[in-house]
CSV table of C-alpha atoms in Angstrom, one decimal:
chain,number,residue,atom,x,y,z
A,1,MET,CA,10.4,8.7,-18.5
A,2,THR,CA,8.5,8.2,-15.2
A,3,VAL,CA,5.9,5.7,-14.2
A,4,THR,CA,3.8,6.0,-11.0
A,5,ILE,CA,2.3,2.9,-9.6
A,6,VAL,CA,-0.8,3.5,-7.4
A,7,GLY,CA,-3.1,1.2,-5.5
A,8,ALA,CA,-6.6,1.6,-7.0
A,9,GLN,CA,-8.5,0.1,-4.0
A,10,LEU,CA,-7.7,-0.5,-0.4
A,11,GLY,CA,-4.1,-1.6,-0.5
A,12,ASP,CA,-2.8,-5.1,-1.0
A,13,GLU,CA,-3.5,-5.0,-4.7
A,14,GLY,CA,-0.1,-6.4,-5.8
A,15,LYS,CA,1.8,-3.1,-6.4
A,16,GLY,CA,5.1,-4.5,-5.2
A,17,GLY,CA,5.0,-7.3,-7.7
A,18,MET,CA,4.3,-4.9,-10.6
A,19,ALA,CA,6.9,-2.4,-9.3
A,20,ASP,CA,9.4,-5.3,-9.2
A,21,ARG,CA,8.5,-6.5,-12.7
A,22,TRP,CA,8.6,-3.1,-14.3
A,23,SER,CA,11.7,-2.0,-12.4
A,24,GLU,CA,13.7,-4.2,-14.7
A,25,SER,CA,13.5,-1.3,-17.3
A,26,ALA,CA,14.0,1.5,-14.7
A,27,SER,CA,17.2,2.8,-13.2
A,28,VAL,CA,15.6,4.2,-10.0
A,29,VAL,CA,12.6,3.0,-7.9
A,30,CYS,CA,11.2,5.6,-5.4
A,31,ARG,CA,8.7,5.1,-2.6
A,32,TYR,CA,6.9,8.5,-2.1
A,33,GLN,CA,4.8,7.9,1.0
A,34,GLY,CA,4.0,5.6,3.9
A,35,GLY,CA,6.3,3.7,6.2
A,36,ASP,CA,6.9,0.1,7.4
A,37,ASN,CA,3.2,-0.5,7.6
A,38,ALA,CA,3.2,-1.0,3.8
A,39,GLY,CA,4.0,-4.7,3.4
A,40,HIS,CA,4.5,-6.1,-0.1
A,41,THR,CA,5.7,-9.4,-1.3
A,42,VAL,CA,8.0,-10.0,-4.2
A,43,VAL,CA,8.8,-13.4,-5.7
A,44,HIS,CA,12.1,-13.6,-7.7
A,45,ASP,CA,13.7,-16.8,-9.0
A,46,GLY,CA,11.4,-18.8,-6.8
A,47,GLU,CA,12.4,-16.9,-3.7
A,48,GLU,CA,9.8,-14.9,-1.7
A,49,TYR,CA,10.8,-11.6,-0.2
A,50,LYS,CA,8.5,-9.9,2.3
A,51,LEU,CA,9.4,-6.2,2.5
A,52,SER,CA,7.7,-3.4,4.5
A,53,LEU,CA,9.9,-0.4,3.9
A,54,VAL,CA,12.6,-1.1,1.3
A,55,PRO,CA,11.3,-0.4,-2.3
A,56,SER,CA,10.6,-3.4,-4.5
A,57,GLY,CA,13.4,-2.5,-6.9
A,58,ALA,CA,15.9,-3.7,-4.3
A,59,ILE,CA,15.6,-7.2,-5.5
A,60,ARG,CA,16.4,-6.1,-9.0
A,61,GLY,CA,19.6,-4.3,-8.0
A,62,LYS,CA,18.2,-0.9,-8.8
A,63,THR,CA,18.8,2.4,-7.0
A,64,ASN,CA,16.1,2.8,-4.5
A,65,VAL,CA,14.9,6.0,-2.8
A,66,LEU,CA,12.7,6.6,0.2
A,67,GLY,CA,11.3,10.0,-0.6
A,68,ASN,CA,10.6,12.9,1.8
A,69,GLY,CA,6.9,11.8,1.9
A,70,CYS,CA,7.9,8.6,3.7
A,71,VAL,CA,8.2,8.1,7.5
A,72,VAL,CA,11.2,6.0,8.2
A,73,ASN,CA,11.9,3.7,11.1
A,74,PRO,CA,15.8,3.3,10.8
A,75,GLU,CA,15.7,0.1,12.9
A,76,THR,CA,13.3,-1.5,10.4
A,77,LEU,CA,15.3,-0.2,7.5
A,78,PHE,CA,18.6,-1.7,8.6
A,79,GLU,CA,16.9,-4.9,9.7
A,80,GLU,CA,15.6,-5.3,6.1
A,81,LEU,CA,18.8,-4.4,4.5
A,82,ASP,CA,20.8,-6.7,6.7
A,83,ALA,CA,18.4,-9.6,6.0
A,84,LEU,CA,18.6,-9.0,2.3
A,85,GLN,CA,22.3,-9.0,2.4
A,86,LYS,CA,22.3,-12.3,4.2
A,87,ARG,CA,20.3,-13.7,1.3
A,88,GLY,CA,22.8,-12.5,-1.2
A,89,VAL,CA,21.0,-9.3,-2.2
A,90,ASP,CA,23.0,-6.0,-1.8
A,91,PRO,CA,20.5,-3.2,-2.2
A,92,ASP,CA,21.3,0.4,-3.0
A,93,VAL,CA,18.9,2.4,-0.8
A,94,ARG,CA,18.9,6.1,-0.4
A,95,VAL,CA,16.8,8.0,2.1
A,96,ALA,CA,15.5,11.6,1.8
A,97,ARG,CA,17.0,13.9,4.4
A,98,ARG,CA,13.5,15.5,4.6
A,99,ALA,CA,11.8,12.2,5.4
A,100,HIS,CA,10.5,12.1,9.0
A,101,VAL,CA,11.7,9.5,11.5
A,102,ILE,CA,9.6,7.1,13.5
A,103,PHE,CA,10.7,6.8,17.1
A,104,PRO,CA,9.8,4.1,19.7
A,105,TYR,CA,7.4,6.6,21.4
A,106,HIS,CA,5.4,6.9,18.2
A,107,ARG,CA,4.9,3.1,18.2
A,108,VAL,CA,3.8,3.1,21.8
A,109,LEU,CA,1.4,6.0,21.3
A,110,ASP,CA,0.0,4.3,18.2
A,111,GLY,CA,-0.9,1.2,20.2
A,112,ILE,CA,-2.4,3.3,23.0
A,113,GLU,CA,-4.6,5.4,20.8
A,114,GLU,CA,-5.8,2.4,18.8
A,115,ASP,CA,-6.8,0.7,22.0
A,116,VAL,CA,-8.8,3.8,23.0
A,117,LYS,CA,-10.4,4.0,19.6
A,118,SER,CA,-11.4,0.4,19.6
A,119,GLU,CA,-13.9,1.2,22.3
A,120,SER,CA,-15.7,3.5,19.8
A,121,ASP,CA,-16.5,3.3,16.1
A,122,PHE,CA,-13.3,5.1,15.1
A,123,ASP,CA,-10.8,2.3,15.3
A,124,VAL,CA,-8.7,2.1,12.1
A,125,ALA,CA,-7.0,-1.2,12.8
A,126,THR,CA,-3.5,0.2,12.3
A,127,THR,CA,-0.4,-1.9,12.1
A,128,GLY,CA,0.8,-0.3,15.4
A,129,ARG,CA,4.0,0.8,13.6
A,130,GLY,CA,3.8,4.4,14.7
A,131,ILE,CA,3.0,5.8,11.3
A,132,GLY,CA,0.1,8.0,12.2
A,133,PRO,CA,1.7,9.6,15.3
A,134,THR,CA,4.8,10.4,13.2
A,135,TYR,CA,2.7,12.1,10.5
A,136,GLU,CA,0.9,14.0,13.3
A,137,ASP,CA,4.3,15.3,14.6
A,138,LYS,CA,5.2,16.2,11.0
A,139,ALA,CA,2.0,18.3,10.6
A,140,GLY,CA,2.5,19.7,14.1
A,141,ARG,CA,6.0,20.9,13.3
A,142,ARG,CA,7.6,18.9,16.1
A,143,GLY,CA,8.9,16.0,14.0
A,144,ILE,CA,12.5,14.9,13.7
A,145,ARG,CA,13.8,14.3,10.2
A,146,ILE,CA,16.5,12.0,8.7
A,147,GLY,CA,18.8,14.9,8.2
A,148,ASP,CA,18.5,15.7,12.0
A,149,LEU,CA,20.1,12.3,12.8
A,150,LEU,CA,23.3,13.4,11.0
A,151,ASP,CA,23.8,16.4,13.4
A,152,THR,CA,24.0,15.2,17.0
A,153,ASP,CA,23.5,18.7,18.4
A,154,VAL,CA,20.2,19.1,16.5
A,155,LEU,CA,19.1,15.6,17.4
A,156,ARG,CA,19.6,16.3,21.1
A,157,GLU,CA,17.8,19.6,20.9
A,158,ARG,CA,14.8,18.1,19.0
A,159,LEU,CA,14.5,15.2,21.5
A,160,GLU,CA,14.6,17.5,24.5
A,161,TYR,CA,11.8,19.5,23.0
A,162,VAL,CA,9.4,16.7,21.9
A,163,VAL,CA,10.0,13.8,24.3
A,164,PRO,CA,8.7,15.5,27.4
A,165,GLN,CA,5.5,16.3,25.5
A,166,LYS,CA,5.1,12.6,24.5
A,167,ARG,CA,5.8,11.4,28.0
A,168,ALA,CA,3.2,13.7,29.5
A,169,LEU,CA,0.7,12.5,26.9
A,170,ALA,CA,1.3,8.9,27.7
A,171,GLU,CA,1.3,9.3,31.5
A,172,GLU,CA,-1.1,12.1,32.2
A,173,VAL,CA,-3.7,11.6,29.4
A,174,PHE,CA,-3.6,7.9,28.9
A,175,GLY,CA,-2.3,6.9,32.3
A,176,VAL,CA,0.4,4.6,31.0
A,177,GLU,CA,3.8,4.1,32.6
A,178,THR,CA,6.6,5.1,30.3
A,179,GLY,CA,10.0,3.5,29.9
A,180,GLU,CA,13.0,3.6,27.6
A,181,ALA,CA,10.8,4.5,24.6
A,182,PHE,CA,10.4,7.9,26.3
A,183,ASP,CA,14.0,8.3,27.7
A,184,ILE,CA,15.9,11.1,26.0
A,185,ASP,CA,19.4,9.7,26.6
A,186,ALA,CA,18.5,6.2,25.4
A,187,LEU,CA,16.8,7.6,22.3
A,188,TYR,CA,19.7,9.9,21.6
A,189,ASP,CA,22.3,7.1,21.8
A,190,GLN,CA,20.3,4.8,19.6
A,191,TYR,CA,19.4,7.3,16.9
A,192,ALA,CA,22.7,9.0,16.8
A,193,ALA,CA,24.1,5.6,16.0
A,194,PHE,CA,21.6,5.2,13.2
A,195,GLY,CA,22.7,8.6,11.9
A,196,GLU,CA,26.3,7.5,11.9
A,197,ARG,CA,25.5,4.4,9.8
A,198,LEU,CA,23.5,6.5,7.3
A,199,ALA,CA,26.4,8.8,6.9
A,200,GLU,CA,29.0,6.1,6.7
A,201,GLU,CA,27.1,4.3,4.0
A,202,ASN,CA,26.3,7.5,2.1
A,203,MET,CA,22.6,6.7,2.2
A,204,THR,CA,21.0,10.2,2.6
A,205,VAL,CA,20.1,12.5,-0.3
A,206,ASP,CA,18.1,15.6,-1.2
A,207,ALA,CA,15.4,13.5,-2.9
A,208,GLY,CA,14.1,16.1,-5.3
A,209,THR,CA,17.5,17.1,-6.6
A,210,PHE,CA,18.7,13.5,-6.7
A,211,LEU,CA,15.7,12.3,-8.7
A,212,ALA,CA,15.7,15.3,-11.0
A,213,ASP,CA,19.4,14.8,-11.9
A,214,ARG,CA,18.7,11.2,-12.8
A,215,ILE,CA,15.8,12.1,-15.0
A,216,ASP,CA,17.9,14.8,-16.7
A,217,GLU,CA,20.5,12.2,-17.4
A,218,GLY,CA,17.8,10.3,-19.3
A,219,GLU,CA,17.2,7.6,-16.8
A,220,ASP,CA,13.8,6.0,-16.2
A,221,VAL,CA,12.3,6.4,-12.7
A,222,LEU,CA,9.5,4.2,-11.2
A,223,PHE,CA,7.5,5.8,-8.4
A,224,GLU,CA,5.9,3.3,-6.0
A,225,GLY,CA,3.0,4.1,-3.7
A,226,ALA,CA,2.0,2.3,-0.6
A,227,GLN,CA,-1.6,1.4,0.6
A,228,GLY,CA,-4.3,2.4,-1.9
A,229,THR,CA,-6.5,5.3,-3.1
A,230,ILE,CA,-9.3,4.6,-0.7
A,231,LEU,CA,-6.9,4.8,2.2
A,232,ASP,CA,-5.7,8.2,1.1
A,233,ILE,CA,-6.1,10.8,3.9
A,234,ASP,CA,-7.8,13.3,1.5
A,235,HIS,CA,-9.5,11.0,-1.0
A,236,GLY,CA,-10.3,7.9,1.0
A,237,ASN,CA,-12.9,6.7,3.4
A,238,TYR,CA,-11.9,9.0,6.2
A,239,PRO,CA,-11.3,8.4,9.1
A,240,TYR,CA,-10.5,4.8,8.2
A,241,VAL,CA,-7.5,5.8,6.2
A,242,THR,CA,-3.7,6.0,6.4
A,243,SER,CA,-2.0,9.3,7.3
A,244,SER,CA,-0.5,10.2,3.9
A,245,ASN,CA,-1.4,10.5,0.2
A,246,PRO,CA,-1.0,7.2,-1.7
A,247,THR,CA,-2.7,8.9,-4.7
A,248,ALA,CA,-0.6,10.1,-7.7
A,249,GLY,CA,-0.6,13.7,-6.3
A,250,GLY,CA,1.4,12.3,-3.4
A,251,THR,CA,4.2,11.5,-5.8
A,252,CYS,CA,4.9,15.3,-6.2
A,253,THR,CA,4.8,16.2,-2.6
A,254,GLY,CA,6.6,13.0,-1.5
A,255,THR,CA,9.6,13.4,-3.9
A,256,GLY,CA,10.1,17.1,-4.5
A,257,LEU,CA,9.4,16.8,-8.2
A,258,GLY,CA,6.8,19.0,-10.0
A,259,PRO,CA,3.4,17.7,-11.2
A,260,GLY,CA,4.5,18.3,-14.8
A,261,ILE,CA,7.1,15.6,-14.5
A,262,VAL,CA,4.7,13.1,-12.9
A,263,GLY,CA,1.9,14.0,-15.2
A,264,ASP,CA,4.0,13.7,-18.3
A,265,GLY,CA,4.7,10.0,-17.4
A,266,GLU,CA,2.4,7.0,-17.0
A,267,ILE,CA,0.2,6.6,-14.0
A,268,VAL,CA,-0.8,3.0,-13.6
A,269,GLY,CA,-3.5,1.8,-11.2
A,270,ILE,CA,-3.2,-1.6,-9.6
A,271,ALA,CA,-6.4,-3.5,-8.8
A,272,LYS,CA,-7.5,-6.9,-7.8
A,273,ALA,CA,-10.2,-8.7,-9.7
A,274,TYR,CA,-12.2,-8.7,-6.5
A,275,LEU,CA,-11.9,-6.6,-3.3
A,276,SER,CA,-10.1,-7.1,0.0
A,277,ARG,CA,-9.2,-5.0,2.9
A,278,VAL,CA,-7.9,-5.1,6.5
A,279,GLY,CA,-9.6,-2.8,8.9
A,280,THR,CA,-12.8,-1.0,9.6
A,281,GLY,CA,-15.0,1.0,7.3
A,282,PRO,CA,-17.8,0.5,4.8
A,283,LEU,CA,-17.5,-2.2,2.1
A,284,PRO,CA,-20.8,-2.2,0.1
A,285,THR,CA,-19.8,-5.3,-2.0
A,286,GLU,CA,-18.5,-7.3,1.0
A,287,LEU,CA,-19.3,-11.0,1.1
A,288,GLY,CA,-20.7,-12.2,4.4
A,289,GLY,CA,-19.0,-14.3,7.1
A,290,VAL,CA,-16.8,-14.0,10.1
A,291,VAL,CA,-13.3,-13.2,9.1
A,292,GLY,CA,-10.9,-16.0,9.9
A,293,GLN,CA,-13.6,-18.7,10.6
A,294,THR,CA,-14.3,-21.5,8.1
A,295,PRO,CA,-18.1,-22.0,7.8
A,296,ASP,CA,-19.6,-25.5,7.8
A,297,TYR,CA,-21.6,-26.3,4.7
A,298,ASP,CA,-22.3,-29.4,2.6
A,299,GLU,CA,-20.3,-29.4,-0.6
A,300,ASP,CA,-23.4,-30.6,-2.5
A,301,THR,CA,-25.3,-27.5,-1.6
A,302,GLU,CA,-24.8,-24.0,-3.0
A,303,ARG,CA,-22.0,-22.2,-1.3
A,304,GLY,CA,-23.1,-19.2,0.7
A,305,ASP,CA,-21.4,-15.9,0.9
A,306,GLU,CA,-19.5,-17.0,4.1
A,307,ALA,CA,-18.1,-20.0,2.4
A,308,LEU,CA,-17.2,-18.0,-0.8
A,309,ALA,CA,-15.4,-15.3,1.2
A,310,THR,CA,-13.4,-18.0,3.0
A,311,GLU,CA,-12.5,-19.8,-0.3
A,312,LEU,CA,-11.4,-16.6,-1.9
A,313,ARG,CA,-9.4,-15.5,1.1
A,314,GLU,CA,-7.6,-18.8,1.1
A,315,ALA,CA,-7.1,-19.0,-2.6
A,316,GLY,CA,-5.8,-15.4,-2.8
A,317,GLY,CA,-3.7,-15.6,0.3
A,318,GLU,CA,-5.6,-12.7,1.8
A,319,TYR,CA,-3.7,-12.1,5.0
A,320,GLY,CA,-1.8,-8.9,5.8
A,321,THR,CA,1.9,-8.9,4.8
A,322,VAL,CA,2.8,-7.0,7.9
A,323,THR,CA,0.2,-8.1,10.5
A,324,GLY,CA,-0.9,-11.5,9.2
A,325,ARG,CA,-4.5,-10.4,9.8
A,326,PRO,CA,-7.2,-12.0,7.6
A,327,ARG,CA,-8.6,-9.6,5.1
A,328,ARG,CA,-12.3,-8.9,4.5
A,329,ILE,CA,-13.5,-10.0,1.1
A,330,GLY,CA,-15.9,-8.5,-1.4
A,331,TRP,CA,-16.8,-8.4,-5.1
A,332,LEU,CA,-15.1,-5.9,-7.3
A,333,ASP,CA,-16.5,-2.3,-6.6
A,334,MET,CA,-16.7,-0.2,-9.8
A,335,PRO,CA,-17.8,3.0,-8.1
A,336,MET,CA,-14.6,2.7,-6.1
A,337,LEU,CA,-12.5,2.2,-9.2
A,338,ARG,CA,-14.2,5.2,-11.0
A,339,HIS,CA,-13.3,7.4,-8.0
A,340,SER,CA,-9.7,6.1,-8.1
A,341,THR,CA,-9.4,6.7,-11.9
A,342,ARG,CA,-10.6,10.3,-11.5
A,343,ALA,CA,-8.4,11.1,-8.5
A,344,ASN,CA,-5.3,9.7,-10.0
A,345,GLY,CA,-5.7,10.1,-13.8
A,346,PHE,CA,-4.8,6.5,-14.6
A,347,THR,CA,-3.3,6.0,-18.0
A,348,GLY,CA,-3.3,2.2,-17.6
A,349,LEU,CA,-4.6,-0.5,-15.3
A,350,VAL,CA,-3.3,-3.8,-13.9
A,351,VAL,CA,-5.8,-6.4,-12.8
A,352,ASN,CA,-4.4,-9.1,-10.5
A,353,HIS,CA,-5.8,-12.3,-9.1
A,354,ILE,CA,-7.9,-13.4,-12.2
A,355,ASP,CA,-6.8,-16.9,-11.3
A,356,THR,CA,-8.3,-16.6,-7.8
A,357,LEU,CA,-11.8,-16.3,-9.2
A,358,ALA,CA,-11.4,-19.4,-11.4
A,359,GLY,CA,-13.9,-22.2,-10.7
A,360,LEU,CA,-16.8,-19.9,-9.8
A,361,ASP,CA,-20.0,-20.4,-11.8
A,362,GLU,CA,-20.8,-16.7,-11.5
A,363,VAL,CA,-18.6,-13.7,-10.9
A,364,ARG,CA,-20.4,-10.6,-9.6
A,365,VAL,CA,-19.4,-6.9,-9.8
A,366,GLY,CA,-20.8,-4.0,-7.8
A,367,HIS,CA,-21.6,-1.9,-10.9
A,368,ALA,CA,-23.2,1.0,-9.1
A,369,TYR,CA,-24.7,2.1,-5.8
A,370,THR,CA,-28.2,3.0,-4.8
A,371,LEU,CA,-28.3,6.0,-2.4
A,372,ASP,CA,-31.6,7.7,-1.4
A,373,GLY,CA,-33.4,5.8,-4.2
A,374,GLU,CA,-31.0,7.1,-6.9
A,375,GLU,CA,-28.2,5.4,-8.8
A,376,ARG,CA,-24.8,6.6,-8.0
A,377,LEU,CA,-21.7,5.6,-10.1
A,378,THR,CA,-19.0,6.8,-7.7
A,379,LEU,CA,-18.2,7.3,-4.0
A,380,PRO,CA,-20.0,9.8,-1.8
A,381,ALA,CA,-17.7,12.4,-0.2
A,382,THR,CA,-18.3,11.2,3.4
A,383,THR,CA,-17.8,7.7,4.9
A,384,GLU,CA,-21.2,7.9,6.6
A,385,ARG,CA,-23.0,8.4,3.3
A,386,TRP,CA,-20.9,5.6,1.7
A,387,ALA,CA,-22.1,3.3,4.5
A,388,ASP,CA,-25.7,4.1,3.4
A,389,CYS,CA,-25.0,2.9,-0.2
A,390,GLU,CA,-26.3,-0.4,-1.4
A,391,ALA,CA,-24.4,-2.0,-4.2
A,392,SER,CA,-26.3,-3.0,-7.4
A,393,PHE,CA,-24.6,-6.0,-9.1
A,394,ARG,CA,-23.9,-7.2,-12.6
A,395,SER,CA,-23.2,-10.9,-13.1
A,396,PHE,CA,-20.7,-12.5,-15.4
A,397,ASP,CA,-20.3,-16.1,-16.3
A,398,GLY,CA,-17.3,-17.7,-14.5
A,399,TRP,CA,-14.3,-19.4,-15.9
A,400,ASP,CA,-12.6,-22.7,-15.2
A,401,ASP,CA,-9.3,-23.2,-13.5
A,402,ALA,CA,-6.4,-23.4,-16.0
A,403,ASP,CA,-2.7,-23.9,-16.6
A,404,TRP,CA,-2.0,-20.3,-15.6
A,405,ASP,CA,1.8,-20.6,-16.3
A,406,ALA,CA,1.0,-21.6,-19.8
A,407,ILE,CA,-1.5,-18.8,-20.2
A,408,ALA,CA,1.1,-16.3,-18.9
A,409,ASP,CA,3.5,-17.6,-21.6
A,410,GLU,CA,1.0,-17.4,-24.4
A,411,GLY,CA,-0.4,-14.0,-23.6
A,412,TYR,CA,-3.7,-12.2,-23.2
A,413,ASP,CA,-5.7,-14.0,-25.9
A,414,ALA,CA,-5.0,-17.3,-24.1
A,415,LEU,CA,-7.1,-16.2,-21.1
A,416,PRO,CA,-10.5,-17.9,-20.8
A,417,GLU,CA,-13.1,-16.1,-22.9
A,418,ASN,CA,-15.2,-15.3,-19.9
A,419,ALA,CA,-12.3,-13.8,-18.1
A,420,ARG,CA,-11.5,-11.6,-21.1
A,421,ALA,CA,-15.1,-10.4,-21.1
A,422,TYR,CA,-14.8,-9.5,-17.5
A,423,LEU,CA,-11.6,-7.6,-18.1
A,424,ASP,CA,-13.1,-5.8,-21.1
A,425,TYR,CA,-16.0,-4.6,-19.0
A,426,ILE,CA,-13.6,-3.1,-16.4
A,427,SER,CA,-11.6,-1.4,-19.1
A,428,ASP,CA,-14.6,0.0,-20.9
A,429,GLU,CA,-16.3,1.3,-17.7
A,430,LEU,CA,-13.1,3.2,-16.7
A,431,ASP,CA,-12.1,4.1,-20.2
A,432,VAL,CA,-8.6,3.0,-19.3
A,433,PRO,CA,-6.6,0.3,-21.2
A,434,ILE,CA,-5.4,-2.8,-19.3
A,435,TYR,CA,-1.7,-3.0,-19.3
A,436,ALA,CA,-1.2,-6.3,-17.5
A,437,VAL,CA,-3.2,-9.1,-15.9
A,438,GLY,CA,-1.9,-11.1,-12.9
A,439,VAL,CA,-2.6,-14.9,-13.0
A,440,GLY,CA,-0.4,-15.9,-10.1
A,441,PRO,CA,2.0,-14.5,-7.4
A,442,GLY,CA,5.2,-15.0,-9.4
A,443,ARG,CA,6.9,-12.4,-11.5
A,444,GLU,CA,6.5,-14.5,-14.6
A,445,GLN,CA,2.8,-15.1,-13.8
A,446,THR,CA,1.8,-11.8,-15.2
A,447,ILE,CA,0.5,-11.2,-18.7
A,448,VAL,CA,2.0,-7.8,-19.8
A,449,ARG,CA,0.1,-6.2,-22.7
A,450,GLU,CA,2.0,-3.0,-22.5
A,451,ASP,CA,5.2,-2.2,-20.5
A,452,PRO,CA,5.1,1.6,-19.8
A,453,LEU,CA,8.9,1.7,-19.6
A,454,ALA,CA,9.7,-0.4,-22.7
């Protein structure tokens, strides 16, 4: 049995928490794309773990795999593993030999390019972790893979080929002085040492074969995506996207398993009950206000969009796990979710942060768009046309705050009636059953209606 967990929106939907919860029934948890830009927070036994690269199953003591679709910064990997070990967690993490390696020069170039783009309308607000430049090298057939770190002759050869190109790009195109991040000898020493540790700890695998063997042995595998569907490089709001495929199709290319294996399992979309994102790009249901600033308003007057955005941001902890940047806030966007459902083939849906919306008199949903005078139920193909869309809203009666721990214990029927009406609308519109509802950040603060691995 396989289960693929996919972000249905713009990332930060709570995928890590659900992967952690459902990994209890799985033997293997595999990340299939992204790098250490993909922050996720896991709460276990009252302890909070912020991870950016290690899969969520690490906290559960499962076998964890970083697939060939990932880009891996070995320094980040070992820092996270060492930090977990200091907290009493001894994770079993394997890394695909075909996964590409992030080098210091990738991170430097990422920052340079984002600075240049910030002067135009094409800035993506990247995390600066070198993700995009590493995927560029992968596509340009000049990348260095995890398997290359195990062979020092190959590593030296690859570095001598690519580093002069990167140094010339930094110095001659961007006019930046280069240092140790572009020094072949320093990079060779550092990454050869990483290769030695990977070999000594028997961490590298042929991911496709490794996973197929575990499945053949009857073990359950959970695939965990990073970011979200609308950040997919093919199916998202390009160019304000990541550099890989967070959608379910990325599971196949990012692991070495065929689409029949993935398609025969469950594909679960994770969504928030509202919308948030870090970065640039259209957001038709966005609430107004200046991100990070608390507006002044009289509590006796009706809260405006600015105040509401701030309240939801604070209530939902809407700050980037990796960067700490405040996220933009909007109402739930159904055209976005319809697009995600089609692109991924969701068999189930998880809706998180129902508790964050508690206390509002009215909850709104962007049900459709108006574009060129016509109603549109899903996203246009280009970001420019998406920016021309105007959301048309439906309103739902709000629900009061509640004892969410008690509701999580009692189950779905204990949810406030208006919250259930809101969830029923989402499920009916997408024609996808709701498998779970998040009513808080903790593992036990999730109402599970159906466990796909049970």
